[in-house]
Coordinates of C-alpha atoms in Angstrom, one line a residue:
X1 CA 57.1 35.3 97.8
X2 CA 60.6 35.6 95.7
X3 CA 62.3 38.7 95.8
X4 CA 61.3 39.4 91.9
X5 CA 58.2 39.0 93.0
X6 CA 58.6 41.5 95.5
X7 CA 60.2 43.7 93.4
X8 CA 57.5 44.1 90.8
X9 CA 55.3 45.0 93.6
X10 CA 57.5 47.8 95.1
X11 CA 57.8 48.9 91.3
X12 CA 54.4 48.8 90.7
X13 CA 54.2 51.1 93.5
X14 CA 56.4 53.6 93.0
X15 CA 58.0 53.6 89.2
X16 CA 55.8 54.7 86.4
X17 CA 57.7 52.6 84.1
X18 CA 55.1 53.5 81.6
X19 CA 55.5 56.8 81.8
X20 CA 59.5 56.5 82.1
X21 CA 59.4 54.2 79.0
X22 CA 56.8 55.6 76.4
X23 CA 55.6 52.4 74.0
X24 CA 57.9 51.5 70.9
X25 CA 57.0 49.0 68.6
X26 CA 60.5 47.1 68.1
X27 CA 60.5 46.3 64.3
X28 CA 60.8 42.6 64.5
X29 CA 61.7 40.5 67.1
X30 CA 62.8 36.9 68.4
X31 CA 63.9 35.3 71.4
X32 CA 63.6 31.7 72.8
X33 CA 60.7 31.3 74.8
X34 CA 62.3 29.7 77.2
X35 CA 64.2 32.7 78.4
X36 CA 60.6 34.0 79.6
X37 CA 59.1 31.0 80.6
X38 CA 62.5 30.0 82.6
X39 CA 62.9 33.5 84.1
X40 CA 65.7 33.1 87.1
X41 CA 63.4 34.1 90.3
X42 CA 67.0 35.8 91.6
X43 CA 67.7 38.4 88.5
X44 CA 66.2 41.9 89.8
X45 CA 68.3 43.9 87.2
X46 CA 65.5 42.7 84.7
X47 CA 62.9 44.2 87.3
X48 CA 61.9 47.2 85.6
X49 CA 61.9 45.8 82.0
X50 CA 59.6 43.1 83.5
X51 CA 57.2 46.1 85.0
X52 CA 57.2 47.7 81.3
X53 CA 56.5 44.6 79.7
X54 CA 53.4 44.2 82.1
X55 CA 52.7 47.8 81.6
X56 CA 52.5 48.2 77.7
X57 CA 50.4 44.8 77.7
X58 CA 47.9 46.2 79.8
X59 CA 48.0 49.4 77.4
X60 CA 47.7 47.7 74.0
X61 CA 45.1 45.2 75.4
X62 CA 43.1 48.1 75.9
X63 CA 42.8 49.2 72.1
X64 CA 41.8 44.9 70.8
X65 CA 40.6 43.4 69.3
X66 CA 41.9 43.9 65.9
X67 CA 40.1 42.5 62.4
X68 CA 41.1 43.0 59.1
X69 CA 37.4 43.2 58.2
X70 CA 37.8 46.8 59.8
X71 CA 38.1 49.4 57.3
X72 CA 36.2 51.2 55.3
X73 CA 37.0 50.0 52.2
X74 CA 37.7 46.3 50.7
X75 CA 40.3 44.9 48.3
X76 CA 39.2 44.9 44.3
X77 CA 37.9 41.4 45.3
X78 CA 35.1 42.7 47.3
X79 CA 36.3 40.4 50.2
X80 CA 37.1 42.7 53.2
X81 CA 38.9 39.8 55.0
X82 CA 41.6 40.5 52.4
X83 CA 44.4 42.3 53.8
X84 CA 44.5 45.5 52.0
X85 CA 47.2 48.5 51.7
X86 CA 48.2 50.9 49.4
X87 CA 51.5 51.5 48.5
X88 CA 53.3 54.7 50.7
X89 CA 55.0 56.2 48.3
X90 CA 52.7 56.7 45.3
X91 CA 50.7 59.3 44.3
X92 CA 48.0 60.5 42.4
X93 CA 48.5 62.8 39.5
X94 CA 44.9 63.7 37.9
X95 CA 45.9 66.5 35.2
X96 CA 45.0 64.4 31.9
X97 CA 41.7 63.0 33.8
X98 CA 39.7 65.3 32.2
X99 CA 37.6 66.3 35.1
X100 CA 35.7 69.7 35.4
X101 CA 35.0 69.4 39.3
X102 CA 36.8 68.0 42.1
X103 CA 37.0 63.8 41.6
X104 CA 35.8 62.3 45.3
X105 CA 39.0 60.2 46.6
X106 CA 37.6 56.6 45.9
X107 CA 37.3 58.2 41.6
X108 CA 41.0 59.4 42.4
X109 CA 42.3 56.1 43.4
X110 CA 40.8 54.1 40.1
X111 CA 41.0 56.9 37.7
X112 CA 44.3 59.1 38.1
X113 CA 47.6 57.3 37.0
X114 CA 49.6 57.2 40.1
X115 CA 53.6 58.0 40.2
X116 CA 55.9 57.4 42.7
X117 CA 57.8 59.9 45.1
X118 CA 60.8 58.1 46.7
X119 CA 60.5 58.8 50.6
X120 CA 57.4 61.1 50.4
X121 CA 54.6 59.4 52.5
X122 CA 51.6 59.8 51.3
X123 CA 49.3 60.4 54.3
X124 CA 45.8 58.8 52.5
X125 CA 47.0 55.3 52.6
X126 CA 46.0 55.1 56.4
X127 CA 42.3 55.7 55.4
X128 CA 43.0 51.6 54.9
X129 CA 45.2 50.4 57.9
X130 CA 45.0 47.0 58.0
X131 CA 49.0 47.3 58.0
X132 CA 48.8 49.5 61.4
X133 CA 46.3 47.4 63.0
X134 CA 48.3 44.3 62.4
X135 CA 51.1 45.7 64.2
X136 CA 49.2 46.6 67.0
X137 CA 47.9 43.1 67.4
X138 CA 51.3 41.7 66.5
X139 CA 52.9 43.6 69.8
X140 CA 49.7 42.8 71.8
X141 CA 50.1 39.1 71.3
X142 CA 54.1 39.3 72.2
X143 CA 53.7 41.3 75.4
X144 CA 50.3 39.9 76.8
X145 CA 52.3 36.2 76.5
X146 CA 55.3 37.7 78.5
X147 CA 53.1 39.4 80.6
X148 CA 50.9 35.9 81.5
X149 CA 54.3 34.6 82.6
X150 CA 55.9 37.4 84.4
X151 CA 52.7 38.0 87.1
X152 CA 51.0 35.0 86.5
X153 CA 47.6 36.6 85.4
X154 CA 45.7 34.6 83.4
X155 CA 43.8 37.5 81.5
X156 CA 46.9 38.4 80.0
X157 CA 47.3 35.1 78.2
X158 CA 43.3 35.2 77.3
X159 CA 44.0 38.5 75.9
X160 CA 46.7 37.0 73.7
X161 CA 44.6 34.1 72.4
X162 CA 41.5 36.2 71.7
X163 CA 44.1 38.4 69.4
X164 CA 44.8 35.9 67.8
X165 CA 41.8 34.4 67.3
X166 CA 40.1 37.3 66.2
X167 CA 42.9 38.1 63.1
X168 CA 43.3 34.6 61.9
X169 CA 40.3 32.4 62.9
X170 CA 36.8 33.5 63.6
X171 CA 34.7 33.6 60.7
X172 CA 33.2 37.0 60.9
X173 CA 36.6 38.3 61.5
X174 CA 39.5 36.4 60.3
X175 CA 41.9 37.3 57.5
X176 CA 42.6 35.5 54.2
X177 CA 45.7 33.4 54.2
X178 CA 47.2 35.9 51.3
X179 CA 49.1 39.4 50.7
X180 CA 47.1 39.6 47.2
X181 CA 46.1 43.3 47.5
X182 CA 49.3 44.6 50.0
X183 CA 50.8 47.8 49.5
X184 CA 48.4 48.2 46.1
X185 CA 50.1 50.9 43.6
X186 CA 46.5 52.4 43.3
X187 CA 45.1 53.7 39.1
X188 CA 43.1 52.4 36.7
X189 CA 45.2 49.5 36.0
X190 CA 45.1 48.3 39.6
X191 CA 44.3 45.1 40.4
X192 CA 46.9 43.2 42.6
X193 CA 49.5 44.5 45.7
X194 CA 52.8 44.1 44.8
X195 CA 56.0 42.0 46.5
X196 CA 57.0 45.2 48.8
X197 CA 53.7 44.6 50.5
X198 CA 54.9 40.9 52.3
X199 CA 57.0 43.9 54.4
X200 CA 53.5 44.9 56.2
X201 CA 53.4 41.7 58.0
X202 CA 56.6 42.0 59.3
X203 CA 56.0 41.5 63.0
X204 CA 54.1 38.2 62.3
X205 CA 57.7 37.2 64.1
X206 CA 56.1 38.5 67.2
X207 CA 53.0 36.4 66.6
X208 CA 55.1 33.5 66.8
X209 CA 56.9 34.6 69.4
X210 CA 54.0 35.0 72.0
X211 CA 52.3 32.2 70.7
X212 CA 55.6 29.4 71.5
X213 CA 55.5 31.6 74.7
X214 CA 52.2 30.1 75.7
X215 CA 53.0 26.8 74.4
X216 CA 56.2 26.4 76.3
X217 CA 54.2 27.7 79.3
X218 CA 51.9 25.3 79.0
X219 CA 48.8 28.2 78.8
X220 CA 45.2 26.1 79.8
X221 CA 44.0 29.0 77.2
X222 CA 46.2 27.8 74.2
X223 CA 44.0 24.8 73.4
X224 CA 44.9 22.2 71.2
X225 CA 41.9 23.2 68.8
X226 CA 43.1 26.6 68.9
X227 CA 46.5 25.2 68.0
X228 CA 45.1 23.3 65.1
X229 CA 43.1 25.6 63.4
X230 CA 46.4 28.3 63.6
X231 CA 48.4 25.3 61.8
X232 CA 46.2 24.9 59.2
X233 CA 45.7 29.1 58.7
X234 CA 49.8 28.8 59.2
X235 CA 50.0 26.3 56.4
X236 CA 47.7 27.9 53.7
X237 CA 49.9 31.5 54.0
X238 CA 53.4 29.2 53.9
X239 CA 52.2 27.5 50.9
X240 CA 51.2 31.4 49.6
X241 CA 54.4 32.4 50.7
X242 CA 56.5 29.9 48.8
X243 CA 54.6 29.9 45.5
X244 CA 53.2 33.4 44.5
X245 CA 54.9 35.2 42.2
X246 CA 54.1 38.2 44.1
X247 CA 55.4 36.4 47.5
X248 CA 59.1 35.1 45.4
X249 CA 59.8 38.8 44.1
X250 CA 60.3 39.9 47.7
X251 CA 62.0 36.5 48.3
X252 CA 65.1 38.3 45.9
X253 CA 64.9 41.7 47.1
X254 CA 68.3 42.3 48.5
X255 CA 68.0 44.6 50.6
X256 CA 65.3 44.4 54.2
X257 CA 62.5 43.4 52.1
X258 CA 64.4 40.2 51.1
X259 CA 65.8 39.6 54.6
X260 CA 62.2 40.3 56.5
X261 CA 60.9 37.7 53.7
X262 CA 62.7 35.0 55.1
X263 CA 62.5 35.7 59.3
X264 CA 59.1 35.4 58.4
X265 CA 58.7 32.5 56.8
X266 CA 61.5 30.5 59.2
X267 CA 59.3 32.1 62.0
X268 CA 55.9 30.7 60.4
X269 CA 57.9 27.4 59.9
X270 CA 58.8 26.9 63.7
X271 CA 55.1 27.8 64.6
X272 CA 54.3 25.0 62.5
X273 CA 56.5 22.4 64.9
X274 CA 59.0 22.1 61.3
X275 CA 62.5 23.2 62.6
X276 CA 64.3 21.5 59.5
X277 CA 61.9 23.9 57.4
X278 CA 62.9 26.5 59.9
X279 CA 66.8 25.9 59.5
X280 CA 67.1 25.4 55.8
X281 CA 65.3 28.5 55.3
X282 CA 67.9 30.7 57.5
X283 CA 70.2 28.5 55.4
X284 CA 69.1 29.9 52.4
X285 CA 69.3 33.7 53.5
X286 CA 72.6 33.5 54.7
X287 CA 74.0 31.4 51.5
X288 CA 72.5 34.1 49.3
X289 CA 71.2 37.8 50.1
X290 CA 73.1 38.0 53.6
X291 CA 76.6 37.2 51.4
X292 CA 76.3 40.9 49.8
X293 CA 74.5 42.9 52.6
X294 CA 77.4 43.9 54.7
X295 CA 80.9 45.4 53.5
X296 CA 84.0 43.6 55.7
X297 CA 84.5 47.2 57.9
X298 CA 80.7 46.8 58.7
X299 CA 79.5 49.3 56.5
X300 CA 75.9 48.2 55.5
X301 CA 71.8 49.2 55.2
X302 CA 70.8 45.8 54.7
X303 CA 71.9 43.6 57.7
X304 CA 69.5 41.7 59.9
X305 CA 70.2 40.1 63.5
X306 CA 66.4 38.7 63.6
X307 CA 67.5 35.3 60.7
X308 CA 70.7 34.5 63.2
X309 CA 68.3 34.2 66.0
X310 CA 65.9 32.5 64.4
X311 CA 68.9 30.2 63.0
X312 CA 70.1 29.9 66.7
X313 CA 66.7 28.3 67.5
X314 CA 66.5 26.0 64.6
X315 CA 70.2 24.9 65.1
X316 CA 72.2 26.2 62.7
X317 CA 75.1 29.3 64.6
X318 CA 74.2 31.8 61.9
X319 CA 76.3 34.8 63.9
X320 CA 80.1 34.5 62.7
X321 CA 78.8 34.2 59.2
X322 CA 80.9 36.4 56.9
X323 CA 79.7 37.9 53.6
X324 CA 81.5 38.0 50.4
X325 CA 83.4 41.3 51.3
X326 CA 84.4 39.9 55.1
X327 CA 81.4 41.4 56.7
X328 CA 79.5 40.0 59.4
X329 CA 76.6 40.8 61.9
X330 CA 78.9 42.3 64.8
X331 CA 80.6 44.4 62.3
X332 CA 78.1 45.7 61.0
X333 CA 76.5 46.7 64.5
X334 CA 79.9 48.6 65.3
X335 CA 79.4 51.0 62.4
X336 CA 76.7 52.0 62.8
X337 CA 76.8 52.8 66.1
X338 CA 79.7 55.5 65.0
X339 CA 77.2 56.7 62.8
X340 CA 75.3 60.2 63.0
X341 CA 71.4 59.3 63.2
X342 CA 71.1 62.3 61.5
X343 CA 67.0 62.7 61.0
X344 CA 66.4 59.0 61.8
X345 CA 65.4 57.5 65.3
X346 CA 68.7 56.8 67.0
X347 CA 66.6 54.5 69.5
X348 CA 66.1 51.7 66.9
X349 CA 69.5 51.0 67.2
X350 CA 69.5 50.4 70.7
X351 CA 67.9 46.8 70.8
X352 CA 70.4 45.5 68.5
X353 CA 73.4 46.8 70.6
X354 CA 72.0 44.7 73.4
X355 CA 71.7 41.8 71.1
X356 CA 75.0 41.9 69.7
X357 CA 76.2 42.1 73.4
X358 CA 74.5 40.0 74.8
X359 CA 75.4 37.1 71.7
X360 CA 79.1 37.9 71.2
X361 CA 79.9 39.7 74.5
X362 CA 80.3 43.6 76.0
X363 CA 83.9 43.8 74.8
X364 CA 86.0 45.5 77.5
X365 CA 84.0 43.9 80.4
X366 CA 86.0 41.8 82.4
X367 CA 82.8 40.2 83.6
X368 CA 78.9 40.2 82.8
X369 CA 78.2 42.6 85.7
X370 CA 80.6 45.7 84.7
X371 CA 79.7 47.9 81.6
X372 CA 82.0 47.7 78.3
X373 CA 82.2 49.3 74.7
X374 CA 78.0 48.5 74.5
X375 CA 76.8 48.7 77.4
X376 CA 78.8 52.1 77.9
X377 CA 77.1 53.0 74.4
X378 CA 74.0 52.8 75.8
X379 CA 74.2 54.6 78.6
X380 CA 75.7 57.3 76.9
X381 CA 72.7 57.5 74.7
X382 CA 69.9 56.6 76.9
X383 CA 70.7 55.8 80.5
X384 CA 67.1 53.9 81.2
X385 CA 67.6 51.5 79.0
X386 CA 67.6 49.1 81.5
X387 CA 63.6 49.8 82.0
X388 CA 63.5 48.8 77.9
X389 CA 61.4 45.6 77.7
X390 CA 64.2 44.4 75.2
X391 CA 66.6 44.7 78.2
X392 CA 64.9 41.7 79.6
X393 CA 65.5 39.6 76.5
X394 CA 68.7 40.1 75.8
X395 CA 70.9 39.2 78.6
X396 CA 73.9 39.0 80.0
X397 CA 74.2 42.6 79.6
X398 CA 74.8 45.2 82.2
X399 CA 72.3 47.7 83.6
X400 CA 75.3 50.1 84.8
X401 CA 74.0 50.1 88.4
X402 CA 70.2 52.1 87.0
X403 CA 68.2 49.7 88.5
X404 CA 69.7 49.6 92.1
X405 CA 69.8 53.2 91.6
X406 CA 66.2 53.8 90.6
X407 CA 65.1 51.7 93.3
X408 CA 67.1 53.1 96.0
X409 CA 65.5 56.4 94.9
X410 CA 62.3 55.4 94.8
X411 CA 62.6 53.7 98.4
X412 CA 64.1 57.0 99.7
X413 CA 61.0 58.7 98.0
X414 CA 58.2 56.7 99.8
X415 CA 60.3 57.2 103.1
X416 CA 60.3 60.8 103.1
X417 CA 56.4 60.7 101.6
X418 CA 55.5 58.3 104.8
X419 CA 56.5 61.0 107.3
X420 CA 54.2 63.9 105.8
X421 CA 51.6 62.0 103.6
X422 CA 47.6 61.4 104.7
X423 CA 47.1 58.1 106.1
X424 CA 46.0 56.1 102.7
X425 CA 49.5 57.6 101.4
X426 CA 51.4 56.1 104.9
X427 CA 49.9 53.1 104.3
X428 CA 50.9 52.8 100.6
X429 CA 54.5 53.5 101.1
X430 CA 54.9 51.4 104.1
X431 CA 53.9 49.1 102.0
X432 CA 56.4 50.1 99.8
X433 CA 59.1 50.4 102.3
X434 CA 58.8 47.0 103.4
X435 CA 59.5 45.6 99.9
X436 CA 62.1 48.1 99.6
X437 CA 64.1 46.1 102.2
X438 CA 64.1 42.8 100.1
X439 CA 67.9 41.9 100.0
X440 CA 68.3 41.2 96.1
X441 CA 72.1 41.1 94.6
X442 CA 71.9 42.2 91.4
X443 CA 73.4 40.1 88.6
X444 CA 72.6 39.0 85.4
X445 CA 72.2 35.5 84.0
X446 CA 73.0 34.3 80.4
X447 CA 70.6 33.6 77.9
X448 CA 68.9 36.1 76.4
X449 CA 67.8 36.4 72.8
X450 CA 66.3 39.6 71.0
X451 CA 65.7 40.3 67.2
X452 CA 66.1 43.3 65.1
X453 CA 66.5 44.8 61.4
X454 CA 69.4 47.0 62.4
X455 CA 69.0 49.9 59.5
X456 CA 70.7 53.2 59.2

């Protein structure tokens, strides 16, 4: 047995890594498979990332399947397998209705003229969550395929395929290849979504993600009819993507709309074996809405890490691009880590400070091992990162001794328990203590890739 081996069972043992690191759902993200499926059998500093990974898996595989079938209500073309949302921000405003008593909600949404309220969430539009569902299954898919790899479990990489199969191809349950009705601005004239709604699918990066995790795995599971009948769903929603009017509007929007637009799309295009396709359109984004999204001292609110990557992959170095005004990706990550959060969750920022380190370097470091300006950031701010699945993705970086730390505690823990515990709690932590003595140096290896919008 290899010492990361070992080490996941000590973990297992003693670190709630659940509990320690509550579930996030990382906006979008994208790595090279390979960095999974070629996991170095010698890096323990990735230990306790692997452990969450496993964890929130087993957690989210708990709450599938998902179908877009599932709500209560369907799009205006009586189809329920079209994905359906309502717009966030608009509301209803019923005072020239006419009405003499209370309208029932479903009259409101077809019969009051609806306004919107810029950053005022209106709560109703989760009676219809397609949109949160899709996430769900979108961070299923991911981790269950990481998971599969990391402890070998087969029912992790069923559990991915079943997702999948259940969203996109079973009859009874499968989704339209379309975003006609997304983020709907609901009133009587309603009839289509609008381009904002090609945002709610978002994490379709993750899809791809997991599934090229499978594939590069070789998963028994992943079978070649599965495969086909996800390129042809793949294919129909490209083609809807490139030629909808409501699809190109969001293909312009210059600020994360736009950039999400095209990760997706050069996501879907790898998915569908077409790295030119998947190049050219990274190309495109960084020739046009990329060239105005950062100023040149990094000042920005539309920059995105998650096209570079994707890039990367397809072959094209996307991440010393510079904008119009001298901006680029790095820069753009240094101001807004010198930013004040303010209201906004400072933690979203923290996956992109590992991928900026981990692509351009932890400048001060005088090697991969020793913390620098971001891994000194991050400790700062949240000192078990380390346990952060994204941790394990985006690497070199520097765990600033936590995981030898952790360990060392939780080894001391189970020793003291052993000498005072009953004798199913001996027996555990002898256990424990004997995979505590594994000799593991801790280093990191290169090679890590991670995704994310980084937004102030």
């Amino acid at each position: 047995m290899n010492p990361v081996t070992l080490l996941l069972a000590f973990v297992s043992l003693l670190y709630t890594s659940a509990a320690a690191q509550s579930f996030t759902s990382y906006a979008n993200d994208f790595f090279d498979p390979s960095i999974v499926v070629q996991q170095s059998a010698t890096n323990s500093t990735r230990v306790l990332a692997q452990e969450t990974i496993i964890q929130w898996a087993e957690d989210l595989s708990a709450q599938g399947p998902w179908s877009v079938v599932n709500k209560p209500y369907a799009a205006p073309s009586g189809d329920k397998h079209d994905y359906l949302s309502w717009a966030p921000y608009w509301w209803p405003n019923c005072t020239d209705v006419g009405n003499t008593t209370e309208l029932p909600a479903e009259q409101i949404w077809t019969t009051c003229p609806y306004y919107q309220r810029d950053g005022l969430f209106n709560p109703d539009v989760r009676t219809v969550d397609n949109t949160g569902d899709f996430d769900a299954m979108s961070n299923a898919v991911l981790y269950s395929a990481m998971a599969w790899v990391l402890n070998g479990s087969d029912a992790h990489a069923a559990n991915a395929v079943r997702f999948v199969q259940t969203w996109f191809l079973d009859a009874d349950t499968a989704m339209n290849p379309n975003l006609n009705y997304a983020q709907m601005q609901r009133g009587p004239d309603a009839q289509l979504g609008t381009h904002t709604g090609v945002l709610d699918l978002k994490g379709f990066v993750k899809i791809v993600n997991g599934i090229l995790i499978l594939q590069n795995g070789k998963s028994a599971v992943w079978t070649d009819d599965i495969k086909s009948q996800m390129a042809q769903w793949t294919t129909q929603y490209v083609q809807w993507l490139e030629t909808n009017p409501i699809a190109l509007a969001e293909a312009v929007a210059p600020n994360n709309h736009g950039t999400f637009y095209y990760n997706q799309l050069a996501a879907l295009k790898l998915l569908l074996g077409d790295t030119d396709g998947a190049r050219n359109v990274t190309q495109t984004y960084f020739n046009t809405l990329y060239l105005n999204q950062i100023d040149a001292n990094g000042e920005q609110a539309r920059s995105s890490s998650t096209n570079a990557r994707i890039a990367q992959f397809a072959g094209l170095d996307a991440w010393k691009f510079t904008t119009t005004k001298g901006g680029m990706i790095q820069r753009a990550l240094d101001f807004a880590m010198g930013v004040n959060p303010g209201d906004e969750a400072a933690d979203e920022l923290y996956p992109s400070v590992g991928a900026v380190a981990s692509v351009y370097g932890d400048e001060g470091s005088g090697d991969s091992s020793a913390a620098g300006k971001y891994t000194t950031f991050l400790e700062a701010k949240e000192v078990s990162y380390p346990a952060e699945p994204w941790f394990f993705w985006n690497q070199p970086l520097s765990d600033c001794g936590y995981v030898a730390a952790t360990l060392a505690q939780a080894s001391a823990s189970a020793s003291n328990a052993t000498a005072t515990g009953s004798a199913s709690e001996k027996s555990k932590n002898a256990a424990a203590s004997r995979y505590s003595m594994v000799d593991v140096d801790l280093w990191v290896v290169g090679g890590g890739l991670a995704v994310l919008w980084m937004v102030l």
